[in-house]
């Protein structure tokens, strides 16, 4: 690790971390709080994916739908309107809407092949955005003179790396430059995330092998052809299984850094609280 002790972390004039773990456990809460303090640069991997690497795909999808409306079609063809994504750190809906859900077109689903194509686009984009971390660390220092840096990774980071490979290029790059911090949830947190997801299911990225198995298993269990699948029911069915699939992958990644509990994160109210939490986590590691 780049900090040998809690004291070294506390005394550092250039704190650098990457937060990872399940979505909904506090990564963005912490990153926003640190950014608002003024001396932390917040790099959002999901925002980078949705703007730099998938922005054109997202905008083209909007245009494709607009072209189905005669009024908008004429305006688009004459360059009279401009259609773009208004993605922000706190509103990633354009990205998740583009990813979509597989299943019946009459229920808003995508054909499975198209869904997999978009998943693969996301995979490439996420890897590229993670590897951009060093570039943004340099920008934060050289342009803005901001000393501290937090990389707010997406929940699917564990799906685009090989946690068990010591030479994994993405993890090796992150580990070289930043302290990796896993926010670990309890069984109760997982149950709450599943409850929330069941209430409002949202598209997400899945590891290809896991997705293929889930797609087959779901249809066998339900006795459905691909075009009969209810998209929301499929991703609800898949979500808890995806969390269970990710947990050991996060745990393997955490061997390269430190672990903090979601309960500890919930008690953080200031950058000083956060610094103390990370210092304790580093000393626990020893």
Short mmCIF file of C-alpha atoms in Angstrom, two decimals:
data_model
loop_
_atom_site.label_atom_id
_atom_site.label_comp_id
_atom_site.label_asym_id
_atom_site.label_seq_id
_atom_site.Cartn_x
_atom_site.Cartn_y
_atom_site.Cartn_z
CA UNK A 1 0.00 0.00 0.00
CA UNK A 2 1.16 3.56 -0.63
CA UNK A 3 0.64 4.50 3.05
CA UNK A 4 2.58 2.38 5.52
CA UNK A 5 0.63 3.40 8.63
CA UNK A 6 -2.33 5.41 9.82
CA UNK A 7 0.08 8.12 10.93
CA UNK A 8 1.62 8.31 7.47
CA UNK A 9 -1.85 8.71 5.98
CA UNK A 10 -2.77 11.47 8.42
CA UNK A 11 0.47 13.33 7.73
CA UNK A 12 0.32 13.05 3.96
CA UNK A 13 -0.02 16.25 1.95
CA UNK A 14 -1.37 14.28 -1.02
CA UNK A 15 -3.99 11.72 0.04
CA UNK A 16 -5.10 9.52 -2.84
CA UNK A 17 -7.82 6.88 -2.61
CA UNK A 18 -10.16 4.80 -4.74
CA UNK A 19 -13.46 3.82 -3.15
CA UNK A 20 -15.10 0.58 -4.27
CA UNK A 21 -17.97 -1.65 -3.23
CA UNK A 22 -21.66 -2.17 -3.87
CA UNK A 23 -23.63 0.83 -5.11
CA UNK A 24 -25.64 2.40 -2.33
CA UNK A 25 -23.17 1.99 0.56
CA UNK A 26 -21.71 5.50 0.59
CA UNK A 27 -19.01 5.88 -2.09
CA UNK A 28 -20.55 8.93 -3.70
CA UNK A 29 -21.65 10.34 -0.35
CA UNK A 30 -18.04 10.33 0.82
CA UNK A 31 -16.68 11.65 -2.48
CA UNK A 32 -19.17 14.53 -2.55
CA UNK A 33 -18.42 15.43 1.07
CA UNK A 34 -14.69 15.47 0.42
CA UNK A 35 -15.05 17.52 -2.77
CA UNK A 36 -17.17 20.11 -0.98
CA UNK A 37 -14.36 20.58 1.55
CA UNK A 38 -12.40 22.24 -1.26
CA UNK A 39 -9.09 20.39 -1.14
CA UNK A 40 -10.22 17.07 -2.63
CA UNK A 41 -10.66 16.36 -6.35
CA UNK A 42 -13.59 14.02 -7.05
CA UNK A 43 -13.14 11.75 -10.06
CA UNK A 44 -16.35 9.87 -10.87
CA UNK A 45 -15.72 6.81 -13.03
CA UNK A 46 -19.40 6.49 -13.98
CA UNK A 47 -19.52 10.15 -15.04
CA UNK A 48 -16.40 9.66 -17.17
CA UNK A 49 -17.97 6.57 -18.77
CA UNK A 50 -21.20 8.41 -19.57
CA UNK A 51 -19.52 11.50 -21.01
CA UNK A 52 -16.18 10.59 -22.57
CA UNK A 53 -16.65 6.97 -23.58
CA UNK A 54 -20.39 6.36 -24.05
CA UNK A 55 -21.70 9.88 -24.60
CA UNK A 56 -22.03 9.40 -28.35
CA UNK A 57 -23.82 6.06 -27.96
CA UNK A 58 -26.25 7.66 -25.49
CA UNK A 59 -26.94 10.71 -27.67
CA UNK A 60 -27.38 8.56 -30.79
CA UNK A 61 -29.93 6.45 -28.93
CA UNK A 62 -31.90 9.60 -28.07
CA UNK A 63 -31.75 10.65 -31.72
CA UNK A 64 -32.85 7.21 -32.88
CA UNK A 65 -35.98 7.51 -30.76
CA UNK A 66 -36.58 11.12 -31.84
CA UNK A 67 -36.40 10.10 -35.52
CA UNK A 68 -39.51 7.97 -34.94
CA UNK A 69 -41.51 11.16 -34.27
CA UNK A 70 -42.25 13.01 -37.55
CA UNK A 71 -42.13 16.47 -35.93
CA UNK A 72 -38.74 15.83 -34.30
CA UNK A 73 -37.42 13.97 -37.36
CA UNK A 74 -37.84 17.05 -39.56
CA UNK A 75 -36.15 19.25 -36.96
CA UNK A 76 -33.23 16.85 -36.57
CA UNK A 77 -32.70 16.48 -40.31
CA UNK A 78 -32.59 20.27 -40.70
CA UNK A 79 -30.24 20.68 -37.71
CA UNK A 80 -32.89 22.78 -35.98
CA UNK A 81 -32.64 21.02 -32.62
CA UNK A 82 -29.79 19.71 -30.56
CA UNK A 83 -30.15 16.50 -28.54
CA UNK A 84 -27.63 15.65 -25.84
CA UNK A 85 -27.37 13.86 -22.52
CA UNK A 86 -27.48 15.95 -19.34
CA UNK A 87 -25.58 13.44 -17.24
CA UNK A 88 -24.19 14.60 -13.87
CA UNK A 89 -22.37 13.08 -10.90
CA UNK A 90 -25.73 12.69 -9.15
CA UNK A 91 -27.85 11.77 -12.17
CA UNK A 92 -26.52 8.89 -14.22
CA UNK A 93 -29.93 8.00 -15.67
CA UNK A 94 -28.88 8.60 -19.29
CA UNK A 95 -26.19 5.92 -18.93
CA UNK A 96 -28.40 3.34 -17.24
CA UNK A 97 -31.25 4.03 -19.68
CA UNK A 98 -28.91 3.35 -22.59
CA UNK A 99 -27.73 0.07 -21.04
CA UNK A 100 -31.36 -0.99 -20.85
CA UNK A 101 -32.82 -4.36 -19.89
CA UNK A 102 -33.20 -7.53 -21.97
CA UNK A 103 -36.57 -8.98 -22.79
CA UNK A 104 -39.88 -8.30 -24.50
CA UNK A 105 -39.76 -5.22 -26.78
CA UNK A 106 -43.42 -4.50 -25.99
CA UNK A 107 -42.37 -4.02 -22.35
CA UNK A 108 -39.39 -1.83 -23.16
CA UNK A 109 -36.87 -4.65 -23.37
CA UNK A 110 -33.92 -5.02 -25.73
CA UNK A 111 -33.10 -8.09 -27.83
CA UNK A 112 -30.49 -10.04 -25.89
CA UNK A 113 -27.81 -9.62 -28.58
CA UNK A 114 -28.26 -5.82 -28.56
CA UNK A 115 -28.24 -5.83 -24.76
CA UNK A 116 -24.94 -7.76 -24.75
CA UNK A 117 -23.48 -5.33 -27.30
CA UNK A 118 -24.23 -2.42 -24.96
CA UNK A 119 -22.88 -4.34 -21.99
CA UNK A 120 -19.63 -4.90 -23.88
CA UNK A 121 -19.45 -1.19 -24.74
CA UNK A 122 -19.77 -0.44 -21.05
CA UNK A 123 -17.06 -2.92 -20.14
CA UNK A 124 -14.56 -1.30 -22.50
CA UNK A 125 -15.59 2.15 -21.32
CA UNK A 126 -15.24 1.26 -17.64
CA UNK A 127 -11.75 -0.16 -18.11
CA UNK A 128 -10.68 2.93 -20.04
CA UNK A 129 -12.20 5.27 -17.43
CA UNK A 130 -10.44 3.44 -14.59
CA UNK A 131 -7.13 3.68 -16.43
CA UNK A 132 -7.75 7.43 -16.83
CA UNK A 133 -7.45 7.86 -13.05
CA UNK A 134 -3.77 8.78 -13.17
CA UNK A 135 -4.46 11.39 -15.85
CA UNK A 136 -7.04 13.07 -13.63
CA UNK A 137 -4.75 12.90 -10.62
CA UNK A 138 -2.19 14.84 -12.64
CA UNK A 139 -4.82 17.34 -13.81
CA UNK A 140 -6.04 17.91 -10.26
CA UNK A 141 -2.53 18.81 -9.15
CA UNK A 142 -1.20 20.62 -12.22
CA UNK A 143 -4.27 22.65 -13.23
CA UNK A 144 -6.27 23.12 -10.05
CA UNK A 145 -3.57 22.71 -7.38
CA UNK A 146 -5.91 20.42 -5.43
CA UNK A 147 -3.74 18.20 -3.20
CA UNK A 148 -6.06 15.28 -2.38
CA UNK A 149 -7.80 12.92 -4.80
CA UNK A 150 -10.73 10.50 -4.50
CA UNK A 151 -11.70 8.09 -7.28
CA UNK A 152 -15.39 7.19 -6.94
CA UNK A 153 -15.61 3.87 -8.80
CA UNK A 154 -18.75 2.18 -10.05
CA UNK A 155 -20.25 -0.87 -8.39
CA UNK A 156 -19.22 -3.00 -11.36
CA UNK A 157 -15.47 -2.41 -11.01
CA UNK A 158 -15.07 -5.96 -9.70
CA UNK A 159 -16.62 -7.32 -12.91
CA UNK A 160 -14.11 -5.72 -15.30
CA UNK A 161 -10.94 -6.82 -13.49
CA UNK A 162 -9.49 -10.15 -12.39
CA UNK A 163 -9.17 -9.75 -8.61
CA UNK A 164 -7.10 -12.92 -8.30
CA UNK A 165 -4.51 -11.91 -10.90
CA UNK A 166 -1.57 -10.07 -9.26
CA UNK A 167 -0.75 -8.61 -12.68
CA UNK A 168 -4.24 -7.38 -13.57
CA UNK A 169 -3.47 -4.13 -15.44
CA UNK A 170 -6.31 -2.06 -13.99
CA UNK A 171 -5.83 -3.08 -10.37
CA UNK A 172 -2.05 -2.80 -10.67
CA UNK A 173 -2.38 0.77 -11.96
CA UNK A 174 -4.80 1.75 -9.21
CA UNK A 175 -2.78 0.06 -6.46
CA UNK A 176 0.40 1.80 -7.61
CA UNK A 177 -1.10 5.30 -7.37
CA UNK A 178 -3.88 5.16 -4.78
CA UNK A 179 -5.02 3.49 -1.57
CA UNK A 180 -7.80 1.05 -2.42
CA UNK A 181 -10.70 1.25 0.07
CA UNK A 182 -13.48 -1.34 0.12
CA UNK A 183 -16.75 -0.24 1.72
CA UNK A 184 -18.07 -3.55 3.01
CA UNK A 185 -21.78 -4.00 3.64
CA UNK A 186 -23.44 -6.41 6.04
CA UNK A 187 -26.18 -8.93 5.26
CA UNK A 188 -28.65 -6.30 6.46
CA UNK A 189 -27.27 -3.79 3.96
CA UNK A 190 -27.56 -6.33 1.18
CA UNK A 191 -31.17 -7.05 2.09
CA UNK A 192 -31.93 -3.32 2.07
CA UNK A 193 -30.27 -2.87 -1.33
CA UNK A 194 -32.32 -5.76 -2.72
CA UNK A 195 -35.51 -4.22 -1.26
CA UNK A 196 -34.71 -0.86 -2.84
CA UNK A 197 -33.86 -2.43 -6.17
CA UNK A 198 -37.06 -4.46 -6.16
CA UNK A 199 -38.98 -1.22 -5.70
CA UNK A 200 -37.19 0.58 -8.53
CA UNK A 201 -35.14 -1.80 -10.72
CA UNK A 202 -32.36 -0.08 -12.67
CA UNK A 203 -30.11 -1.33 -15.48
CA UNK A 204 -26.58 -2.31 -14.49
CA UNK A 205 -23.48 -4.00 -15.88
CA UNK A 206 -22.88 -7.74 -15.43
CA UNK A 207 -19.85 -9.91 -16.08
CA UNK A 208 -20.52 -11.67 -19.44
CA UNK A 209 -20.24 -15.23 -18.10
CA UNK A 210 -22.52 -14.45 -15.16
CA UNK A 211 -25.07 -12.71 -17.42
CA UNK A 212 -25.22 -15.56 -19.92
CA UNK A 213 -25.83 -18.13 -17.16
CA UNK A 214 -28.45 -15.93 -15.50
CA UNK A 215 -30.29 -15.36 -18.78
CA UNK A 216 -30.50 -19.10 -19.47
CA UNK A 217 -31.35 -20.09 -15.87
CA UNK A 218 -34.10 -17.48 -15.58
CA UNK A 219 -35.83 -18.57 -18.78
CA UNK A 220 -35.55 -22.25 -17.87
CA UNK A 221 -37.01 -21.59 -14.42
CA UNK A 222 -39.86 -19.46 -15.81
CA UNK A 223 -40.41 -21.50 -18.97
CA UNK A 224 -40.10 -18.45 -21.25
CA UNK A 225 -38.75 -17.66 -24.68
CA UNK A 226 -36.51 -14.59 -24.95
CA UNK A 227 -39.26 -12.39 -26.41
CA UNK A 228 -41.58 -13.30 -23.50
CA UNK A 229 -39.25 -12.12 -20.73
CA UNK A 230 -40.47 -9.25 -18.58
CA UNK A 231 -37.33 -7.04 -18.44
CA UNK A 232 -37.97 -5.72 -14.92
CA UNK A 233 -38.71 -9.19 -13.58
CA UNK A 234 -35.47 -10.53 -15.04
CA UNK A 235 -33.25 -7.86 -13.52
CA UNK A 236 -35.04 -8.18 -10.17
CA UNK A 237 -34.42 -11.93 -10.26
CA UNK A 238 -30.79 -11.34 -11.21
CA UNK A 239 -29.91 -8.54 -8.77
CA UNK A 240 -29.48 -10.50 -5.51
CA UNK A 241 -27.54 -13.16 -7.39
CA UNK A 242 -25.30 -10.44 -8.84
CA UNK A 243 -24.55 -9.06 -5.37
CA UNK A 244 -23.61 -12.54 -4.13
CA UNK A 245 -21.41 -13.00 -7.21
CA UNK A 246 -19.63 -9.70 -6.56
CA UNK A 247 -18.94 -10.10 -2.84
CA UNK A 248 -15.95 -12.48 -3.09
CA UNK A 249 -14.56 -10.42 -5.95
CA UNK A 250 -14.63 -7.26 -3.81
CA UNK A 251 -13.05 -9.21 -0.97
CA UNK A 252 -10.21 -10.36 -3.21
CA UNK A 253 -9.66 -6.77 -4.39
CA UNK A 254 -9.53 -5.60 -0.77
CA UNK A 255 -6.36 -7.62 -0.21
CA UNK A 256 -4.62 -4.85 -2.15
CA UNK A 257 -5.89 -2.15 0.20
CA UNK A 258 -8.04 -1.64 3.28
CA UNK A 259 -11.61 -2.37 4.35
CA UNK A 260 -14.07 -0.09 6.10
CA UNK A 261 -17.57 -1.07 7.14
CA UNK A 262 -20.67 0.63 5.77
CA UNK A 263 -21.70 1.24 9.40
CA UNK A 264 -18.47 3.19 9.92
CA UNK A 265 -19.04 5.20 6.75
CA UNK A 266 -22.52 6.15 7.95
CA UNK A 267 -20.95 7.87 10.97
CA UNK A 268 -18.59 10.05 8.90
CA UNK A 269 -19.65 13.70 8.95
CA UNK A 270 -16.49 15.55 7.95
CA UNK A 271 -13.15 15.10 6.15
CA UNK A 272 -11.52 14.82 9.58
CA UNK A 273 -13.84 11.91 10.43
CA UNK A 274 -12.94 10.31 7.12
CA UNK A 275 -9.20 10.73 7.69
CA UNK A 276 -9.53 9.10 11.11
CA UNK A 277 -11.53 6.21 9.64
CA UNK A 278 -8.91 5.50 6.96
CA UNK A 279 -6.08 5.75 9.50
CA UNK A 280 -7.77 3.13 11.67
CA UNK A 281 -8.35 0.89 8.66
CA UNK A 282 -4.68 1.08 7.65
CA UNK A 283 -3.54 0.26 11.18
CA UNK A 284 -6.02 -2.65 11.34
CA UNK A 285 -4.45 -4.01 8.17
CA UNK A 286 -1.06 -4.17 9.91
#
